[in-house]
PDB file of C-alpha atoms in Angstrom:
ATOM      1  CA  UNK L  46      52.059 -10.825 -26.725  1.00  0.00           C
ATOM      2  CA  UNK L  47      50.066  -8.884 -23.749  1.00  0.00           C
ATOM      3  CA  UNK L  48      50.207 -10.339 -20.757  1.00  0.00           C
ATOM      4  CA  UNK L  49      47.320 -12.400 -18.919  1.00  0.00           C
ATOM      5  CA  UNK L  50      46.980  -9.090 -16.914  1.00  0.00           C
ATOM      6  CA  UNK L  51      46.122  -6.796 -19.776  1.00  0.00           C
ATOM      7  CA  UNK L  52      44.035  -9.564 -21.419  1.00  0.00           C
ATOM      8  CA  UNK L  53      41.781  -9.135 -18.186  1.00  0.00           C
ATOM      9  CA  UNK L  54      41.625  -5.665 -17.882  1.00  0.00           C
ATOM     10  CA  UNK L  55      40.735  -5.141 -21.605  1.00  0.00           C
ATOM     11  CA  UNK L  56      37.821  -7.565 -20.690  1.00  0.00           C
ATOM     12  CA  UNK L  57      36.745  -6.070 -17.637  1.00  0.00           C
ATOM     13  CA  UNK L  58      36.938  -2.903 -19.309  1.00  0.00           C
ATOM     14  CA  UNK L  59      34.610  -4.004 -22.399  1.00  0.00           C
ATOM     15  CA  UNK L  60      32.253  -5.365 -20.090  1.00  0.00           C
ATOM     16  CA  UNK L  61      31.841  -2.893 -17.826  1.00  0.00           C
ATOM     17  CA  UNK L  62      31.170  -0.413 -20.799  1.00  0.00           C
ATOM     18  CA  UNK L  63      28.660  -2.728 -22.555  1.00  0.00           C
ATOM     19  CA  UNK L  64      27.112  -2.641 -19.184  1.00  0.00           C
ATOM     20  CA  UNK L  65      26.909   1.075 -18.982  1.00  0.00           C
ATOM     21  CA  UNK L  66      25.568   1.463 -22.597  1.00  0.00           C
ATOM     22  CA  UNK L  67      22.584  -0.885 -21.822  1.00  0.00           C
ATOM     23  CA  UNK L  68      21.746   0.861 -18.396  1.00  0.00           C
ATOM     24  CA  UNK L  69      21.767   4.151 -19.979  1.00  0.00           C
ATOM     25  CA  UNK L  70      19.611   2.678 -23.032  1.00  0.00           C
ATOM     26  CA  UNK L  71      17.265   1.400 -20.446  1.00  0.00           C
ATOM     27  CA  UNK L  72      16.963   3.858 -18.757  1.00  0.00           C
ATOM     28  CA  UNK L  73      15.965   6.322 -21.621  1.00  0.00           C
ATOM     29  CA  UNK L  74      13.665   4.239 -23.058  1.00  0.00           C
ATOM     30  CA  UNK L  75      11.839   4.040 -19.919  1.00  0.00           C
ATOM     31  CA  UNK L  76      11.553   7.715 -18.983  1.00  0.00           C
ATOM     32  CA  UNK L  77      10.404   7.874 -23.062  1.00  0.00           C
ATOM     33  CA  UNK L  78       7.463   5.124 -22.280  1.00  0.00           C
ATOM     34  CA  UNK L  79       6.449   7.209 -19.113  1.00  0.00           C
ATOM     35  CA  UNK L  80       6.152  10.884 -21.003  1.00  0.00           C
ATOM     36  CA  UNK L  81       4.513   8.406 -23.830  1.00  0.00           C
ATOM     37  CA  UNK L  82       2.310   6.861 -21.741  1.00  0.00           C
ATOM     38  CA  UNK L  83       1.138  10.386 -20.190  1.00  0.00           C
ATOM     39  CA  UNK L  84       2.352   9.842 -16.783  1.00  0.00           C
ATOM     40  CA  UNK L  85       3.177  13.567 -16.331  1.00  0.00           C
ATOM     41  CA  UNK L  86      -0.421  14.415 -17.450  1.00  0.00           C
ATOM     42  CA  UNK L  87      -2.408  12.178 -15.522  1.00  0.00           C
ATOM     43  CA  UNK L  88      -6.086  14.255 -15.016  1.00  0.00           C
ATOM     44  CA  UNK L  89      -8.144  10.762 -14.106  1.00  0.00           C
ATOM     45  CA  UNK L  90      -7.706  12.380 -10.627  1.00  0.00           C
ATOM     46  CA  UNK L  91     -10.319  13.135  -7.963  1.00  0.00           C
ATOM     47  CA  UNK L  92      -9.917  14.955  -4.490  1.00  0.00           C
ATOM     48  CA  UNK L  93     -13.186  15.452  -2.841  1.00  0.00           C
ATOM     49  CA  UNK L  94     -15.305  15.875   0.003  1.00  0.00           C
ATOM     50  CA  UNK L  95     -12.258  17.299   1.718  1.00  0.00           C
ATOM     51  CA  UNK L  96     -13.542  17.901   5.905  1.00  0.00           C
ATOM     52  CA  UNK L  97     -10.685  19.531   7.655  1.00  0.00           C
ATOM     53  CA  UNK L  98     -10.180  19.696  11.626  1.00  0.00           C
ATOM     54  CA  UNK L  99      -7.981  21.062  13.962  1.00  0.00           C
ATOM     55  CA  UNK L 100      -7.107  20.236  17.587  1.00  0.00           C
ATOM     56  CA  UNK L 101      -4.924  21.518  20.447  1.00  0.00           C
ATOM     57  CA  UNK L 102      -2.296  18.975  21.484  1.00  0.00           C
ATOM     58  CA  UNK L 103       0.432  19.461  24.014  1.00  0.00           C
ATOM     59  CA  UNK L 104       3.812  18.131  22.947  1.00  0.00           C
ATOM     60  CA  UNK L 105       7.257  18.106  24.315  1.00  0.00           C
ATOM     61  CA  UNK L 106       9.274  17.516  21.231  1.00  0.00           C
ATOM     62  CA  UNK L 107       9.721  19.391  18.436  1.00  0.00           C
ATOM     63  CA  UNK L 108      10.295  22.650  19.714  1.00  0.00           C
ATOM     64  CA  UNK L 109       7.107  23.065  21.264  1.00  0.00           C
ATOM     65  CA  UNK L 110       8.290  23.793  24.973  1.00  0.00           C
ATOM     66  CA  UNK L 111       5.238  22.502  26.707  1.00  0.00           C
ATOM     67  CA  UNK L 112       2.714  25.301  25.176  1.00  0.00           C
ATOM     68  CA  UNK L 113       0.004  23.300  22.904  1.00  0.00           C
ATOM     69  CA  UNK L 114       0.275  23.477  19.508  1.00  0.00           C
ATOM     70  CA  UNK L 115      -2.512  23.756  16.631  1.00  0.00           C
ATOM     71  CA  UNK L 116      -2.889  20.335  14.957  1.00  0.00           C
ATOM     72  CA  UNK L 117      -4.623  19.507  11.325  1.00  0.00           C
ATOM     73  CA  UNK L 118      -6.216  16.677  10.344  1.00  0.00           C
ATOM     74  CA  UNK L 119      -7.942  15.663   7.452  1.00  0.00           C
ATOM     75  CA  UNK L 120     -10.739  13.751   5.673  1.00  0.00           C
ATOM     76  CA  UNK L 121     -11.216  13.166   2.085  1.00  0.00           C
ATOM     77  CA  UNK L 122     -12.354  10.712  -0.994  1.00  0.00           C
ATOM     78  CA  UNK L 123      -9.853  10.055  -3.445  1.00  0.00           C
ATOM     79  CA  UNK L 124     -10.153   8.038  -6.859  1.00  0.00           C
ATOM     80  CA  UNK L 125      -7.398   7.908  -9.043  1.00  0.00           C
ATOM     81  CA  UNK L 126      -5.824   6.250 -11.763  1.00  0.00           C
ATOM     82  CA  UNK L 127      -2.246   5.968 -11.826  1.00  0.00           C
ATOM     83  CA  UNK L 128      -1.543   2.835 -14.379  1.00  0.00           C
ATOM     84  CA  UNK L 129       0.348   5.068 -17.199  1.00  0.00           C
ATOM     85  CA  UNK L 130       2.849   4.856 -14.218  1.00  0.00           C
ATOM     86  CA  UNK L 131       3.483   1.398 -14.378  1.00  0.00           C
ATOM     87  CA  UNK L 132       5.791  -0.224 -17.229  1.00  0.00           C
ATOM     88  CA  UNK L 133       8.451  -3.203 -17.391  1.00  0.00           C
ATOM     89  CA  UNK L 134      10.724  -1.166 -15.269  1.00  0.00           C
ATOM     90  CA  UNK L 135       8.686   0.282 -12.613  1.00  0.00           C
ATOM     91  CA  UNK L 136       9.383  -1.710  -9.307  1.00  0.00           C
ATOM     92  CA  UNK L 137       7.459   0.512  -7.432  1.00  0.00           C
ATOM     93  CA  UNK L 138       5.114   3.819  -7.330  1.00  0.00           C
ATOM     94  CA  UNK L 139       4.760   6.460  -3.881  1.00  0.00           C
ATOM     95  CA  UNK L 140       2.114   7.985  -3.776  1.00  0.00           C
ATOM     96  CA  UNK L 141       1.134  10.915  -1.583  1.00  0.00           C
ATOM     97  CA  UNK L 142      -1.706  13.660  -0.915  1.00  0.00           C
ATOM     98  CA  UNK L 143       0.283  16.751   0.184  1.00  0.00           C
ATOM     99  CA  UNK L 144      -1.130  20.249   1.433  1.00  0.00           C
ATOM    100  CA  UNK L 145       0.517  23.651   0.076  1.00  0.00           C
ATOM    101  CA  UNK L 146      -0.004  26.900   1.898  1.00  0.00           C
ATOM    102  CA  UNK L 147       1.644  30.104   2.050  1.00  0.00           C
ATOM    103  CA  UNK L 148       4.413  30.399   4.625  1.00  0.00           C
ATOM    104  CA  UNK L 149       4.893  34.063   6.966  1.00  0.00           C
ATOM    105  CA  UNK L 150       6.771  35.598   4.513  1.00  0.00           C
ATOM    106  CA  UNK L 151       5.734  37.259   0.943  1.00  0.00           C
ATOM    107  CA  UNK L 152       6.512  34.517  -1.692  1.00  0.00           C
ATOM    108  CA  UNK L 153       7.235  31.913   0.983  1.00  0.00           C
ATOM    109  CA  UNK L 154       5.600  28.179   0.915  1.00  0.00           C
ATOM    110  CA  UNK L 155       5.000  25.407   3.426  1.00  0.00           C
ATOM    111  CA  UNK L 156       4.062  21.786   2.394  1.00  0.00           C
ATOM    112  CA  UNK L 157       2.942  19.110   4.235  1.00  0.00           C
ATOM    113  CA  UNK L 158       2.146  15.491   4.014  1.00  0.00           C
ATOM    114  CA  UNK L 159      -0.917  14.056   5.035  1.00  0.00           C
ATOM    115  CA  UNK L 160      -1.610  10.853   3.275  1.00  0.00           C
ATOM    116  CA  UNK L 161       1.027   8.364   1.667  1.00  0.00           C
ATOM    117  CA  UNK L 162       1.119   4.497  -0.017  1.00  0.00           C
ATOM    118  CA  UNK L 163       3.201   2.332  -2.051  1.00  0.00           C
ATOM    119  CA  UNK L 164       1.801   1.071  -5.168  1.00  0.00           C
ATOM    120  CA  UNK L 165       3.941  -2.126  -6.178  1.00  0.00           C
ATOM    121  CA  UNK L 166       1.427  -3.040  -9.731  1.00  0.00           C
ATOM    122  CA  UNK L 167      -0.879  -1.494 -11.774  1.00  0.00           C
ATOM    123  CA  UNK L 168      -3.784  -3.144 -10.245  1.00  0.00           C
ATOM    124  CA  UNK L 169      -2.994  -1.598  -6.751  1.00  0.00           C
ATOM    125  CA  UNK L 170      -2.773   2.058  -8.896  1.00  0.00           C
ATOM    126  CA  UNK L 171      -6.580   1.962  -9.259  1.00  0.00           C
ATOM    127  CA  UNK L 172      -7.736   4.251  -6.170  1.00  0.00           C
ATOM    128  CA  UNK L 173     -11.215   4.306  -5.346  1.00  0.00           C
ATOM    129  CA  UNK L 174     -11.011   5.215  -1.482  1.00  0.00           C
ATOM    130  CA  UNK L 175     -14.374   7.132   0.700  1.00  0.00           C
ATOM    131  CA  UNK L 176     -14.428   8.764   4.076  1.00  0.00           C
ATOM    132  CA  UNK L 177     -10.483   8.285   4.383  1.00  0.00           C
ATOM    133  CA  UNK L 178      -8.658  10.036   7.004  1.00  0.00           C
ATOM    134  CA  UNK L 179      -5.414  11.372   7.196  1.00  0.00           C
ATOM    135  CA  UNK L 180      -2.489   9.142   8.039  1.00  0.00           C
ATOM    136  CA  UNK L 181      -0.219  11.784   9.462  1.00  0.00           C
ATOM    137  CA  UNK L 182      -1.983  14.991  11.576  1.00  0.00           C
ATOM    138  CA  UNK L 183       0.169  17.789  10.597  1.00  0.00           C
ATOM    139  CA  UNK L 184       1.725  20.778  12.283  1.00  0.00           C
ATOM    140  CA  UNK L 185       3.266  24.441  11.733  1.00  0.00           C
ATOM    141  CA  UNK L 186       5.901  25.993  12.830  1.00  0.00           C
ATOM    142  CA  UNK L 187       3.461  29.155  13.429  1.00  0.00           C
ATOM    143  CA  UNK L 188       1.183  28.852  16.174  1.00  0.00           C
ATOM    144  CA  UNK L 189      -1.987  28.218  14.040  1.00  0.00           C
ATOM    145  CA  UNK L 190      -3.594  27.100  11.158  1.00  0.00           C
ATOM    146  CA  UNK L 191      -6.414  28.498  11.566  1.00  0.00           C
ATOM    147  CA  UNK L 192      -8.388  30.201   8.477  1.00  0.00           C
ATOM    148  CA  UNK L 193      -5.663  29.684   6.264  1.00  0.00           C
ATOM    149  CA  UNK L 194      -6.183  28.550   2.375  1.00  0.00           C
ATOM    150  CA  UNK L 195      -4.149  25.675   1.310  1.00  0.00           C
ATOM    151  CA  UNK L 196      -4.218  23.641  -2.034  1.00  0.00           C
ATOM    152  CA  UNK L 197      -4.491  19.528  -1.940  1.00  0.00           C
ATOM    153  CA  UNK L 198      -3.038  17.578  -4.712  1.00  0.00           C
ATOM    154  CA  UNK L 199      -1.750  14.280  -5.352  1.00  0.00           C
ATOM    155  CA  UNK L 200       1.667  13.728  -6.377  1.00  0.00           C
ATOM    156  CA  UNK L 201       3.993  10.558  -6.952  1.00  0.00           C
ATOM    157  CA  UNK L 202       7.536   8.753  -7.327  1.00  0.00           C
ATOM    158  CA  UNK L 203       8.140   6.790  -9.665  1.00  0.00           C
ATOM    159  CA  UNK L 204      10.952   3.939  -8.266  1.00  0.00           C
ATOM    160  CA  UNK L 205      12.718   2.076 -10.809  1.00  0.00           C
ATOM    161  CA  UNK L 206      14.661  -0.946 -11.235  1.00  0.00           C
ATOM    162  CA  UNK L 207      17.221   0.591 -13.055  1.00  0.00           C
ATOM    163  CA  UNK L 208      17.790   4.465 -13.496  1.00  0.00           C
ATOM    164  CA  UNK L 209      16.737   7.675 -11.282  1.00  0.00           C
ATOM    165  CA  UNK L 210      13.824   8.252  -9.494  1.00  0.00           C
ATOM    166  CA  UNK L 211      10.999  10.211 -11.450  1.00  0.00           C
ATOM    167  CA  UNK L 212       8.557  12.238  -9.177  1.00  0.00           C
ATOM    168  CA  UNK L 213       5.710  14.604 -10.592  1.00  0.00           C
ATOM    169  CA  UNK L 214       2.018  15.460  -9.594  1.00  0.00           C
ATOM    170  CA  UNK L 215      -1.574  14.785 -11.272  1.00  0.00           C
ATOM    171  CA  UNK L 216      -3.513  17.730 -12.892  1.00  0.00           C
ATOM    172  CA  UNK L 217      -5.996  18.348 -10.121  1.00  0.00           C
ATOM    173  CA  UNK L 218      -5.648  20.855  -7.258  1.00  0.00           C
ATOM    174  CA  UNK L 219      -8.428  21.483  -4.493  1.00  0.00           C
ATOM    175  CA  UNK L 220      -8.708  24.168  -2.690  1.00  0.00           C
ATOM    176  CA  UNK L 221      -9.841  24.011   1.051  1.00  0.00           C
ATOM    177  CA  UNK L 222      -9.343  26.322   4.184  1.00  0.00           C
ATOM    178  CA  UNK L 223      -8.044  24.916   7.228  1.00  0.00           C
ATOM    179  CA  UNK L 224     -10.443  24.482  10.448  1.00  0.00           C
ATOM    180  CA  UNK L 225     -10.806  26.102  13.753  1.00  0.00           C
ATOM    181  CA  UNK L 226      -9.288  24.492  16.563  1.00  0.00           C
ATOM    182  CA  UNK L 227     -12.116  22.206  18.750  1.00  0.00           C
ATOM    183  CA  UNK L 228     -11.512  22.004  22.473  1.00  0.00           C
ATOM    184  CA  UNK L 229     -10.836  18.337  23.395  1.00  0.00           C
TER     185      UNK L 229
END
């Protein structure tokens, strides 16, 4: 006869398996529904009437040493419909507006944040937003921005209640130049 010892292990064991087999399955079938649903396609994107500006600021952090440095802001109108996001096991979506522009160096790429929410359901994923401005003002590690190209685009994480994070970006890309610095 096994003893009360092995009788609990062989539970535990069974358990904890049947436990793992259902995570995994749920986790599959959700990461099926999204590519299903078209959430790494999503083209119901707008990025518009992007205004860029620039400013001088002095800081003492960051490396900066006292000597001001270049600082972008932005202004834009976003719509955007990221439902096919949203399923039985999406807790939550982030969703951010990022900036991509080539670094110093041949083949080299900087990318920068300037706008950010959390979607928690699919009727918050319906964006329809005018004359917003940037939440973060952004800076380089070169000493200017200025005349540089840069591509906006919208990109996203999905956060589950079970299984890994799932991050990708919607179809459309604007192009914009940054600004000139203005004098305060």
């Amino acid at each position: 006869m096994f003893s009360l010892a092995n009788r609990v292990q062989k539970l535990s064991n069974q358990t904890l398996t049947a436990f793992s087999v259902i995570t995994v399955a749920v986790v599959l079938v959700s990461v099926v529904q999204l590519y299903l649903a078209g959430a790494h396609n999503i083209a119901s994107t707008a990025i518009e009437n992007v205004r860029a500006s620039a400013l001088l600021k002095h800081l003492r952090s960051f490396g900066a040493a006292g000597r001001p440095k270049e600082n972008s802001r932005i202004m834009f109108d976003l719509s955007a419909d990221l439902t096919p996001l949203f399923h039985w096991n999406t807790k939550q979506v982030f969703v951010y507006l990022t900036a991509e522009y080539a670094g110093r160096k041949e083949g080299q790429s900087s990318r920068v944040t300037y706008w950010d929410a959390i979607l928690t359901s699919p009727t918050d994923a319906v964006l329809d937003m005018r004359n917003v401005r940037a939440k973060y003002s952004v800076w380089d590690t070169e000493a200017s921005f200025r005349g540089r190209n840069a591509t906006l685009r919208l990109e996203w994480s999905v956060q589950p209640y079970v299984g890994a994070f799932l991050t990708g970006e919607t179809t459309t890309q604007v192009p914009f130049t940054f600004a000139s610095v203005k004098k305060k």
